[in-house]
XYZ file of C-alpha atoms in Angstrom:
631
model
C -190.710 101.799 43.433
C -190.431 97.964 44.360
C -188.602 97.058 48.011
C -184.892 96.768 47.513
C -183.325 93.160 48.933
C -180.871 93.871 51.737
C -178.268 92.277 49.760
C -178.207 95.110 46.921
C -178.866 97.888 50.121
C -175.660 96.055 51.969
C -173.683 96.487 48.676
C -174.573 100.005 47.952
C -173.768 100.992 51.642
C -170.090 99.469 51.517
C -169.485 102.289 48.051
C -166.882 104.174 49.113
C -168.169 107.924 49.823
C -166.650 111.139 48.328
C -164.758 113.178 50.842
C -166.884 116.129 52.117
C -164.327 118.864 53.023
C -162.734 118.079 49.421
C -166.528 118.753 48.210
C -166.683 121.865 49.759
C -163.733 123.275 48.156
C -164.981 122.447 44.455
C -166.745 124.981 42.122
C -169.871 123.935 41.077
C -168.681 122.620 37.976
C -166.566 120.763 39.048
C -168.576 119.178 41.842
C -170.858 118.235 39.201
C -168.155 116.633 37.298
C -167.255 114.702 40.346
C -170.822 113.531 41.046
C -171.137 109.775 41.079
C -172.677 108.689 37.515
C -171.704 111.516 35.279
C -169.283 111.723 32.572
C -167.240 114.822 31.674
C -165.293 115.576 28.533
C -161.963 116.632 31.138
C -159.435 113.773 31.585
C -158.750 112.300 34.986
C -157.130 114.017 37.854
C -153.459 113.130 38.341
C -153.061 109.805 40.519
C -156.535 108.897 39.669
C -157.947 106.054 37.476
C -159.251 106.644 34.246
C -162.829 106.777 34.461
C -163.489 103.340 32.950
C -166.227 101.992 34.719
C -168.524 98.626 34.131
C -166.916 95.384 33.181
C -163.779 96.867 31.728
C -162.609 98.053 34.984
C -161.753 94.564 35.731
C -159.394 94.031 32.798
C -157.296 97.354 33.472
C -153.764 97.455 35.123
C -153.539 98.787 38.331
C -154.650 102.712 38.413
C -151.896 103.910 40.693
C -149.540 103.054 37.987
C -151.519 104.045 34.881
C -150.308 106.611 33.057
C -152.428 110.282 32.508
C -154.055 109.770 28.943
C -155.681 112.463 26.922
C -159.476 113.381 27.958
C -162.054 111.081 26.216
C -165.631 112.864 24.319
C -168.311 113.314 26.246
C -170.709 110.641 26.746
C -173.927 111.256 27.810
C -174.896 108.851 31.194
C -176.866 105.778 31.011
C -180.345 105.509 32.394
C -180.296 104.719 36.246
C -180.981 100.636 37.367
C -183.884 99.546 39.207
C -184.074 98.142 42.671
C -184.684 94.950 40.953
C -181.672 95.009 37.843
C -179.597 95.964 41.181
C -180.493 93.326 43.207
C -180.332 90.743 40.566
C -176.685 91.863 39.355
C -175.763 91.641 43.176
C -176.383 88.211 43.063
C -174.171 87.410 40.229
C -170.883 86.420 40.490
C -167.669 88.725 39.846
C -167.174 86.912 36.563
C -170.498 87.338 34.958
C -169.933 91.411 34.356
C -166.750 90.692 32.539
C -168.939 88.766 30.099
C -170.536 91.873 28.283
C -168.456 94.871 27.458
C -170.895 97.995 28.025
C -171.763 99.820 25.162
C -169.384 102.729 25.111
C -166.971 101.078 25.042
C -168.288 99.235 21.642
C -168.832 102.414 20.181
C -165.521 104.409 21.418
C -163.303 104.464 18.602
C -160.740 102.043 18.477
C -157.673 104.501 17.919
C -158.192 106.673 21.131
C -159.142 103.085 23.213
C -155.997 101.299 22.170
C -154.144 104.940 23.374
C -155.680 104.623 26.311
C -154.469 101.239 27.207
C -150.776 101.034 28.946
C -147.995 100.036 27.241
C -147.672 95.912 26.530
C -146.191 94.353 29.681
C -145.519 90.689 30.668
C -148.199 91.081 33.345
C -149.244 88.415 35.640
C -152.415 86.489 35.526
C -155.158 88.589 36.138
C -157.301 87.951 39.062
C -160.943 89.436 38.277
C -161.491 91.769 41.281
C -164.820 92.094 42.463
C -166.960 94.376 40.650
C -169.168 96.692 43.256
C -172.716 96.223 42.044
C -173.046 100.390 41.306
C -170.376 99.832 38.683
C -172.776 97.377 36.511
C -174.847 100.764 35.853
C -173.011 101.804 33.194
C -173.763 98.020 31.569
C -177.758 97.849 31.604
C -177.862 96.263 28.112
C -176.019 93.324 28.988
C -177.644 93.223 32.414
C -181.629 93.475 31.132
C -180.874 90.785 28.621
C -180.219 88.018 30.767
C -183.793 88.098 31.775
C -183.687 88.172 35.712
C -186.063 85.227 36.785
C -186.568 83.353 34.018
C -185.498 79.365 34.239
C -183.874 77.955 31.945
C -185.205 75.262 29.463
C -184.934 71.708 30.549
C -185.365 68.553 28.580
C -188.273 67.058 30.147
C -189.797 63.032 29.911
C -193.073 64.328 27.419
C -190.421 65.506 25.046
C -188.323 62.755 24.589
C -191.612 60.314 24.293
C -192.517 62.859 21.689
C -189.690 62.207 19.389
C -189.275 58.559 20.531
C -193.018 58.222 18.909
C -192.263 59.984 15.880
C -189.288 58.142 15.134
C -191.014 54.444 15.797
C -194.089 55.899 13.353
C -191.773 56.775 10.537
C -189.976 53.349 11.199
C -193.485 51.672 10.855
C -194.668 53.280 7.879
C -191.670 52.242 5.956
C -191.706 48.565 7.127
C -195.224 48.762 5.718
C -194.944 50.303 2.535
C -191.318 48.085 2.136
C -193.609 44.933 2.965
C -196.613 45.816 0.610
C -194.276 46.331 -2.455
C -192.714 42.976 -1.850
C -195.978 40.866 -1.349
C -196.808 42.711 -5.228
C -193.524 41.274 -6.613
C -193.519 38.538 -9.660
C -194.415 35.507 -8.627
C -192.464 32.386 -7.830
C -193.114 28.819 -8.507
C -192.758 26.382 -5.824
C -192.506 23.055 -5.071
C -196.173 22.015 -4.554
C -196.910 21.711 -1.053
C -193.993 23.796 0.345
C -194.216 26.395 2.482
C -190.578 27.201 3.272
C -187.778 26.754 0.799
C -188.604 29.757 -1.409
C -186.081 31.729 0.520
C -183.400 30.409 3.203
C -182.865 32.740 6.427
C -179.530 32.099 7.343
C -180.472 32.783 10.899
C -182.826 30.141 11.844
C -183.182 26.372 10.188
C -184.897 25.501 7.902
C -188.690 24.093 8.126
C -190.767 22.436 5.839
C -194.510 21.700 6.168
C -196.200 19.082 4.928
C -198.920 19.738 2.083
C -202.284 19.970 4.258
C -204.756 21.008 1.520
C -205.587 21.894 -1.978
C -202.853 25.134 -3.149
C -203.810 27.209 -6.832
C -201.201 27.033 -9.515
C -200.185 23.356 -8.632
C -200.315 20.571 -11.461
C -203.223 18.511 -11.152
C -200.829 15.703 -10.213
C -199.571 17.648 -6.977
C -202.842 18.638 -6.444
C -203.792 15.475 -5.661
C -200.984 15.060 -3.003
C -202.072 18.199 -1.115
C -205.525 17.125 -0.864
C -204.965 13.219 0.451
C -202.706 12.291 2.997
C -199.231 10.771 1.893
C -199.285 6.769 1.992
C -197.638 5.743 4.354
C -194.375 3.126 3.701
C -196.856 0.576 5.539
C -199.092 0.503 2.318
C -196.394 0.176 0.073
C -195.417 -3.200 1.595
C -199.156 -4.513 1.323
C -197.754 -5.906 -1.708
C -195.974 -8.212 -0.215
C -198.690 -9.428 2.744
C -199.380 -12.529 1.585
C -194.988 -13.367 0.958
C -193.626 -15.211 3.984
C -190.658 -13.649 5.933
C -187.405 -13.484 4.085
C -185.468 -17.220 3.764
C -181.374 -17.573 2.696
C -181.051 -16.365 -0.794
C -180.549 -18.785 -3.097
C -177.564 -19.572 -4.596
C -176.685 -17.744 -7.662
C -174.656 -18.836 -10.675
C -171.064 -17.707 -10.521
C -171.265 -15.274 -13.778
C -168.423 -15.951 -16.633
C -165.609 -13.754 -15.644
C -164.150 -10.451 -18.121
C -161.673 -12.435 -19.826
C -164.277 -15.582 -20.482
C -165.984 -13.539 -23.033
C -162.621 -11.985 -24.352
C -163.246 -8.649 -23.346
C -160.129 -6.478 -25.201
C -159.677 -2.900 -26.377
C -160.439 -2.474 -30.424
C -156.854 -1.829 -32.038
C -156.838 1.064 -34.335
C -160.274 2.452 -33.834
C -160.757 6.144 -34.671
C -161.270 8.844 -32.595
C -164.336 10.820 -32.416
C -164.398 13.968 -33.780
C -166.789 15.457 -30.998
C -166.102 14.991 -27.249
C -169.121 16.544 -24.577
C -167.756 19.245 -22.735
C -171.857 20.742 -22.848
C -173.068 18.666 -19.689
C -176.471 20.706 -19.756
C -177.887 17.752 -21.981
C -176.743 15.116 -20.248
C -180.085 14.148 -18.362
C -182.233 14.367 -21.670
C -182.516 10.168 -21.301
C -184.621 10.300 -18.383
C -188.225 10.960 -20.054
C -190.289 8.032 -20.809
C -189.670 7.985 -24.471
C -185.982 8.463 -24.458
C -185.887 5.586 -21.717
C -187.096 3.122 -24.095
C -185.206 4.137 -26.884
C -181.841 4.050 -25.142
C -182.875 1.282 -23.373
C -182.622 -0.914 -26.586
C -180.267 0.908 -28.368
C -177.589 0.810 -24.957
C -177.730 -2.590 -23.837
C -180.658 -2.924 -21.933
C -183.250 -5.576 -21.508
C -186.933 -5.489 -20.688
C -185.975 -8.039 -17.660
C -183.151 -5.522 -16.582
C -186.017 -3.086 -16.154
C -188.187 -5.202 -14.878
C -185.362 -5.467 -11.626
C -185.126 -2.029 -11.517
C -188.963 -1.620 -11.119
C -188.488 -4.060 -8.263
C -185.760 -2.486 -6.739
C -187.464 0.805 -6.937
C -190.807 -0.415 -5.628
C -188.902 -2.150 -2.116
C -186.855 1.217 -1.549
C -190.376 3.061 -1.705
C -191.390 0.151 0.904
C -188.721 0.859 3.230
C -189.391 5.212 3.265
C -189.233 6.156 6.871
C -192.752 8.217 8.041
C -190.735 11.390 8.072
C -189.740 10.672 4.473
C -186.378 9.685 5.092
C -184.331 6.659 4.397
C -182.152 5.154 7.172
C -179.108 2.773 6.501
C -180.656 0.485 9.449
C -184.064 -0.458 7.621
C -185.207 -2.623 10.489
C -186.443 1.526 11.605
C -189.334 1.504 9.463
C -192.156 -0.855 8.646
C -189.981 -3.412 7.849
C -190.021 -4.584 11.670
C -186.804 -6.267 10.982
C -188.081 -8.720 7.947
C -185.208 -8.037 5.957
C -182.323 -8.800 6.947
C -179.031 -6.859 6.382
C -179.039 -3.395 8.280
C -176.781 -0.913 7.432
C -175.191 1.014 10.613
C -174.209 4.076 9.575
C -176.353 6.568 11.099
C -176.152 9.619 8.076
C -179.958 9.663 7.435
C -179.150 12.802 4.543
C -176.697 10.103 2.728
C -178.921 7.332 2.725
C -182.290 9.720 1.816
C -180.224 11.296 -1.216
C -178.544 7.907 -2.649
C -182.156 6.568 -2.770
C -183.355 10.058 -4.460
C -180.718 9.725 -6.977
C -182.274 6.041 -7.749
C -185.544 7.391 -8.498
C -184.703 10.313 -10.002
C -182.132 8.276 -12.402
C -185.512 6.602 -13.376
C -187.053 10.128 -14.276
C -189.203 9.733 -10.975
C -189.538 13.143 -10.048
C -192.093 14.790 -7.197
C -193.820 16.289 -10.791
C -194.150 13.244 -12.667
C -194.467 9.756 -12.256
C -195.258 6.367 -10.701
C -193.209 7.290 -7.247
C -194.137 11.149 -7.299
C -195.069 11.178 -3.518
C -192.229 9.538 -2.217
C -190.066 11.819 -3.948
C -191.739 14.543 -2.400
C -191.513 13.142 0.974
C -187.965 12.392 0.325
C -187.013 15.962 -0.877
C -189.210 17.811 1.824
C -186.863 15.838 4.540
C -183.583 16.388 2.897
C -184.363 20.338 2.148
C -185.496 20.070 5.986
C -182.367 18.728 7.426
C -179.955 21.114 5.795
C -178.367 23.058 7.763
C -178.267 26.923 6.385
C -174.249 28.099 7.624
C -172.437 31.473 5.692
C -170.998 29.255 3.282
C -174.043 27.282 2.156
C -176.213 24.084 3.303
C -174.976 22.009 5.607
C -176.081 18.514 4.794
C -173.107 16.408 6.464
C -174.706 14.829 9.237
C -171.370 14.044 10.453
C -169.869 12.803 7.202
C -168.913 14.835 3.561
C -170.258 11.660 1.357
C -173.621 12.643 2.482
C -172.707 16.517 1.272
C -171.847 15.190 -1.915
C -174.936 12.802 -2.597
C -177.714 15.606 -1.049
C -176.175 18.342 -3.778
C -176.425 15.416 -6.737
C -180.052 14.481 -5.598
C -181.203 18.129 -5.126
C -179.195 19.125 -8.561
C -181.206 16.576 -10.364
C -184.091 17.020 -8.405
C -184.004 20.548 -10.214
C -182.449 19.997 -13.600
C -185.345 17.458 -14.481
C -188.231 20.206 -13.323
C -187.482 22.907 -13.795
C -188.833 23.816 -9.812
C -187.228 27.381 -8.834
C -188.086 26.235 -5.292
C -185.346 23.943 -5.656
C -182.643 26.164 -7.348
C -181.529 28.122 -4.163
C -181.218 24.415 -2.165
C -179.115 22.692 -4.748
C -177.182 26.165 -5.621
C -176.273 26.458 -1.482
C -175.605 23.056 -1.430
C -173.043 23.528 -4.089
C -171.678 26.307 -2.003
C -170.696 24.397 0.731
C -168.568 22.076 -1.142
C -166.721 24.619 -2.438
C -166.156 25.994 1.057
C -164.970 22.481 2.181
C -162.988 22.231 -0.376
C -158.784 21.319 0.824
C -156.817 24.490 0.035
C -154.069 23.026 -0.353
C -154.422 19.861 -2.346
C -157.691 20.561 -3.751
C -159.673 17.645 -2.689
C -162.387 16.779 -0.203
C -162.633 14.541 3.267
C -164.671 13.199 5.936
C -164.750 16.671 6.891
C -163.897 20.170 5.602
C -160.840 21.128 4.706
C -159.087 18.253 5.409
C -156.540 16.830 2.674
C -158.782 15.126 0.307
C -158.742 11.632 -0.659
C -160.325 10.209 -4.202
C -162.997 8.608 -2.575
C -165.012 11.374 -1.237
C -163.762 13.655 -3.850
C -165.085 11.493 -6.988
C -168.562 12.361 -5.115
C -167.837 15.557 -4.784
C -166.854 15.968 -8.400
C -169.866 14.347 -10.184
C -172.080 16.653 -7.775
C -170.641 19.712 -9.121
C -170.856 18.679 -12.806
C -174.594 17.888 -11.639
C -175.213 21.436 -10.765
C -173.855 22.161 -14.410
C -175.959 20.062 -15.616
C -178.864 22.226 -13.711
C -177.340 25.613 -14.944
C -176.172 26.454 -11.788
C -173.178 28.003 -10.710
C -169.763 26.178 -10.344
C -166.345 28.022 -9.878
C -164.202 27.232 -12.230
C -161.172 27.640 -10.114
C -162.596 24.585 -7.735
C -162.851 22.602 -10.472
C -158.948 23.066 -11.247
C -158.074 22.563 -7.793
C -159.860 19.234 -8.216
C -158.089 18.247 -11.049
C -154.952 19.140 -9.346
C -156.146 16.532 -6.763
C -156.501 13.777 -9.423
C -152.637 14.774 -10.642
C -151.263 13.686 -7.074
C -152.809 10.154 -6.970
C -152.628 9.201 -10.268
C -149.913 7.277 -12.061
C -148.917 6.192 -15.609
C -149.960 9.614 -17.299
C -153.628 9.043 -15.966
C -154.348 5.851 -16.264
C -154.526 4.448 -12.240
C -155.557 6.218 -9.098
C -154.963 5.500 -5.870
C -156.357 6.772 -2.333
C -154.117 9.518 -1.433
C -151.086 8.459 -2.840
C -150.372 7.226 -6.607
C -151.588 3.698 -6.907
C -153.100 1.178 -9.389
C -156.674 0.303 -6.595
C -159.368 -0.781 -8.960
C -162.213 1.022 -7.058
C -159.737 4.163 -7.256
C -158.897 4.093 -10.787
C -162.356 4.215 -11.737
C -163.322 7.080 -9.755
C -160.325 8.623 -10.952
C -161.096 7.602 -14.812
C -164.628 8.831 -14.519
C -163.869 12.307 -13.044
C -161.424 13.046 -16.256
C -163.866 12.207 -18.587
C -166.444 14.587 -17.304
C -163.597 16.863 -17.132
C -163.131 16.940 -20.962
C -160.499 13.967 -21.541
C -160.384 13.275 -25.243
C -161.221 9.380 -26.227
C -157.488 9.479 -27.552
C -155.602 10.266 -24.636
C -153.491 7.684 -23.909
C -153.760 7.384 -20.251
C -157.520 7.432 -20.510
C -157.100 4.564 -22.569
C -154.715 2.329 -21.055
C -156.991 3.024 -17.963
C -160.581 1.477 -19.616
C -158.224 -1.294 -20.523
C -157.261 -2.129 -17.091
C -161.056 -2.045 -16.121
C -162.069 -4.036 -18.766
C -159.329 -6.669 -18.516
C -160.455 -7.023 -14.683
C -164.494 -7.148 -15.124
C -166.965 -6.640 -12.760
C -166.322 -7.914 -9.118
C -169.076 -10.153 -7.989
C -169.272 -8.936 -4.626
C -168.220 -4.928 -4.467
C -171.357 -2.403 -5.938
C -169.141 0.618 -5.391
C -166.218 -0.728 -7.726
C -168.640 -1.742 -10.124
C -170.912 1.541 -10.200
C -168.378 3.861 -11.199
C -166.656 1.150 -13.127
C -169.776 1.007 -15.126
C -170.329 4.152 -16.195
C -166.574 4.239 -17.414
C -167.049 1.530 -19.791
C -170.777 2.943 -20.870
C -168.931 6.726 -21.743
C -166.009 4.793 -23.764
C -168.412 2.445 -25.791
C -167.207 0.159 -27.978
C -166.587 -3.620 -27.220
C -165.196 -3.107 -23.953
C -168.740 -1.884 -22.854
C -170.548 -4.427 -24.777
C -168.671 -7.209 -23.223
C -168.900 -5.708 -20.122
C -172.667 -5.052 -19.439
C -173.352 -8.376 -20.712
C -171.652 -9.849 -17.732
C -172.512 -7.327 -15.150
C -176.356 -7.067 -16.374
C -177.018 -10.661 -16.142
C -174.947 -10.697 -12.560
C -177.197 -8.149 -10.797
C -180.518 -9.526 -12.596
C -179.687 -12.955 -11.598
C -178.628 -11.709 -7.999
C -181.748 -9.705 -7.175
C -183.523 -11.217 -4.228
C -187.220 -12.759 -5.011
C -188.717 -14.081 -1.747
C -190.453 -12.607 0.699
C -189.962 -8.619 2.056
C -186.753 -8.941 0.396
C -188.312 -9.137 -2.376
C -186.564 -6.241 -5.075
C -183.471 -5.775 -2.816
C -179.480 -6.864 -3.463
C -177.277 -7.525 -0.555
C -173.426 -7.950 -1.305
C -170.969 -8.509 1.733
C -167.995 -6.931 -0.373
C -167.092 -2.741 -0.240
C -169.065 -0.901 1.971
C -171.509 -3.407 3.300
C -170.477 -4.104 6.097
C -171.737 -0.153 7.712
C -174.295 0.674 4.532
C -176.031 -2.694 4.588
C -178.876 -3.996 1.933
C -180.366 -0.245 1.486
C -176.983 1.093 -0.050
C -176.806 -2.039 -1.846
C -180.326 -1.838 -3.249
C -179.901 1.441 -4.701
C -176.503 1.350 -6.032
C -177.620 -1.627 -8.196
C -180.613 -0.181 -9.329
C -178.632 3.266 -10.285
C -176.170 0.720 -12.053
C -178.878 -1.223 -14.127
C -179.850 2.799 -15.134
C -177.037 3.314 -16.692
C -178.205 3.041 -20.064
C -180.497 6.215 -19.951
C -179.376 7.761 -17.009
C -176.649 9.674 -18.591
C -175.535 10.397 -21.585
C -172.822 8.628 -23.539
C -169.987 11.481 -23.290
C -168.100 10.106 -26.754
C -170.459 9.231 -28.794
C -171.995 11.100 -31.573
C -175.699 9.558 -31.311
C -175.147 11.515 -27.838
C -174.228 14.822 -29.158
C -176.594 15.071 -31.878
C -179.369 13.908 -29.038
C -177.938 16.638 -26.877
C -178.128 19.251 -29.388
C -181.960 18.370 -29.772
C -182.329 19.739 -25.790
């Protein structure tokens, strides 16, 4: 038999022991009934305990107050504990035997144990005595389970690397398979050459590589890009080598003034029947053919086209090397020959305003005699945006350049078609519906602000640009916009001031060609009275931004007014175009926004002007619809 620890031989010598003279007295029987470890079927002896022994000995009342109870069956006596089971339940604490009740008393019956128990009693909180180690003998079941010696389990470093691993391998496999089933989705067109716009990450900005070499699926024009390097802005002036430096223009003609030529509203002419609310059509005049057709057929000239090839061909000249346009031209390869520099330093305004002169030529980067400086000019502008939660960014300090970057990017993609493009121009978009005044429902130098009818007329035409591209325009910002145009306007429609009701020229026409684009009839009668105020005033001879917008009014509302009008103003800006040296293409006019815009602004806001008779569509005009309804 193992060695017993002296701690289980000091607690079985502190048992009490059974009085010998009271031994000697007994009869055998019942000296066997008294033996320590047996059971007998008798009850207790009066003023002694029931025999209860084990764990529930610690949740009985008192035994010198516990009532004599009937005697209990029987029960034959549990096997005796090892040295070992005693030693280890020695070690335990008092509270550990009162976990497991021992097995008689699980199988006593539960009438004669409740009949045992005393009667209920508020007692006070028990106390768990200490239970003498000999007592746990009648619990070995509870006492063998607990397994004396065996540790228990730990979580250990190997375990948690194990299920650190297989977590990061399942993780894996799905990035994997997730990235395999998206590099074997459709395909997507791109612009040719790019290598980032397909997708915008909203985390990090935007970059855009140059074309480097040769890509598959590219038209054979772009093809051509990817494989020679871009020309440089330096090569575009060649042209002009042999030109000396730029001398004072010469004196121009002062042209006839509006009411010289009798310029007057038709009495009693009909209304039109059909007014274009569809604006998806309203770029069909761009192509080639339709140029020359409308060309003739709207007023145009082959020397009115011959200025806007000029024009064109010194705003190519004067292309920054990172395809940009700058305000301050003197930047580029220039050197400072022409004079005129703009200040403004919104390099996004003055890129898009010269996109929207090409591509109101039907230049595109697909097609056509400028297609790589298109490129270079949309790569830069796509690459300066700024990706923000509520679209691109394409300020650069000021919202006219958000407004002119949507148009250029809007007709950048309505004329090609490029999906690259769509998710630019739609984000764009975005944004100036985000900036968008609350409150009054027009746009500012910066968002939110109350709007005034300057920045909103650009704001306007941009978002009837992206429905001219399919894209998506909320209605409700629309509304809001013509709620702007109902607080600065006066006589039913017909004048527009900045931010108050006023009769400004410049105004008025910004106001006058916002409501026709949003679906004023020819009839109404503050449209009307408001061509005639245009028309009785004429073109100014020194302001491009009155006369741009003014323009278009009188090319929509057709009719004598306009032919009366584009007589004056076509011969004006032909006869004003300068001719000598590296000026050579360019207009410069001190009045409107010269003064911080200079002779780049100028440049393209004439050439956009002299456009005007294929760059849009006529909006009342049936030759217009029926051309529309070809598309």
């Amino acid at each position: 038999m193992p060695r017993q620890t002296d701690a289980a031989l000091q607690a079985e010598r502190d048992l009490p022991r059974p009085d010998a003279s009271r031994a000697e007295s007994l009869s055998p029987s019942e000296a066997q009934q008294a033996a320590p470890g047996s059971f007998s079927s008798a009850g207790p002896r009066a003023g002694e305990p029931p025999r209860h022994v084990g764990a529930q000995c610690a949740s009985l009342p008192d035994a010198a107050h516990a009532p004599v109870t009937p005697a209990a069956e029987a029960m034959p006596a549990p096997p005796r504990m090892t040295s070992e089971q005693r030693a280890f339940a020695a070690s335990q604490p008092p509270a550990a035997a009162a976990l497991s009740p021992p097995p008689f008393a699980e199988q006593r019956p539960a009438a004669e144990h409740q009949a045992a128990q005393p009667p209920a009693a508020a007692a006070p909180p028990v106390v768990p005595p200490r239970v003498p180690p000999r007592a746990l003998r009648a619990a070995p079941v509870a006492v063998s389970a607990i397994r004396p010696g065996r540790p228990r389990k730990r979580c250990t470093w190997h375990r948690v690397a194990q299920s650190t691993i297989t977590s990061a391998v399942i993780h894996a496999t799905l990035l994997v398979v997730l990235g395999l089933l998206f590099i074997a989705g459709p395909e997507r067109a791109v612009l040719p050459g790019l290598t980032a716009t397909a997708s915008l990450d909203m985390n990090r900005p935007v970059v855009v590589r140059l074309p480097t070499q040769h890509q598959s699926g590219m038209p054979a024009s772009a093809a051509g890009w990817a494989a020679e390097p871009m020309p440089q802005p330096a090569e575009l002036l060649a042209e002009f080598s042999g030109l000396p430096d730029a001398t004072p223009d010469v004196a121009q003609q002062q042209p006839p003034t509006a009411h010289a030529v009798g310029l007057e509203l038709p009495v009693g002419e009909p209304p039109l029947a059909h007014v274009r609310t569809d604006l998806h059509g309203l770029l069909a005049g761009r192509g080639a053919a339709a140029r020359a057709a409308l060309l003739e057929g709207e007023g145009g000239t082959p020397q009115s086209e011959e200025a806007v090839w000029r024009g064109l061909r010194w705003l190519a000249a004067h292309q920054q090397p990172d395809g940009s346009w700058n305000f301050n031209h003197h930047l580029g390869a220039c050197a400072g020959r022409c004079r005129h520099p703009g200040t403004h330093a919104s390099t996004t305004a003055a890129t898009s305003l010269v996109l929207l002169a090409f591509l109101g030529h039907g230049e595109t980067h697909r097609d056509g005699n400028f297609a790589e400086v298109v490129q270079r000019g949309l790569y830069y502008l796509i690459n300066r945006a700024v990706p923000t939660p509520h679209g691109l960014d394409l300020q650069e300090g000021t919202m006219y350049a958000q407004g002119l970057s949507a148009m250029a990017l809007c007709e950048a993609y309505a004329l090609t078609e490029d999906r690259s493009l769509r998710e630019p121009a739609q984000r764009a978009l975005d944004f100036i519906v985000y900036a968008q005044d609350t409150q009054g429902g027009g746009w500012r130098y910066a968002p939110g602000m109350p709007g005034d009818t300057t920045v909103t007329g650009w704001q306007i035409m941009a978002l009837r640009s992206g429905q001219m591209a399919y894209l998506v325009v909320p209605e409700e910002c629309l509304a809001a916009a013509a709620r702007f145009l109902d607080s600065v306007q006066e006589g039913y429609g017909a004048y527009y001031g900045y931010q108050t009701p006023d009769k400004g020229p410049t105004t008025t026409s910004i106001g006058l060609l916002c409501r026709m684009y949003q679906g004023w009839h020819r009839q109404h009668e503050g449209l009307a009275a408001g061509v005639a105020l245009l028309a009785a005033q004429g073109p100014s001879p020194d302001n491009m931004y009155y006369n741009y917008y003014a323009t278009q009014v009188l090319h929509h509302w057709g009719g004598q007014p306009w032919e009366n009008w584009n007589r004056v103003l076509r011969e004006q800006l032909i006869a004003d175009q300068a001719l000598q040296g590296h000026e050579t293409g360019s207009w410069y006019y001190a009045g409107g926004r010269a003064a911080v815009a200079g002779r780049l602004y100028n440049t393209a806001m004439a050439v956009m002007t002299l456009e005007v008779y294929y760059r849009h569509l006529p909006l009342y005009r049936a030759a217009a619809v029926e051309l529309g309804a070809e598309d």
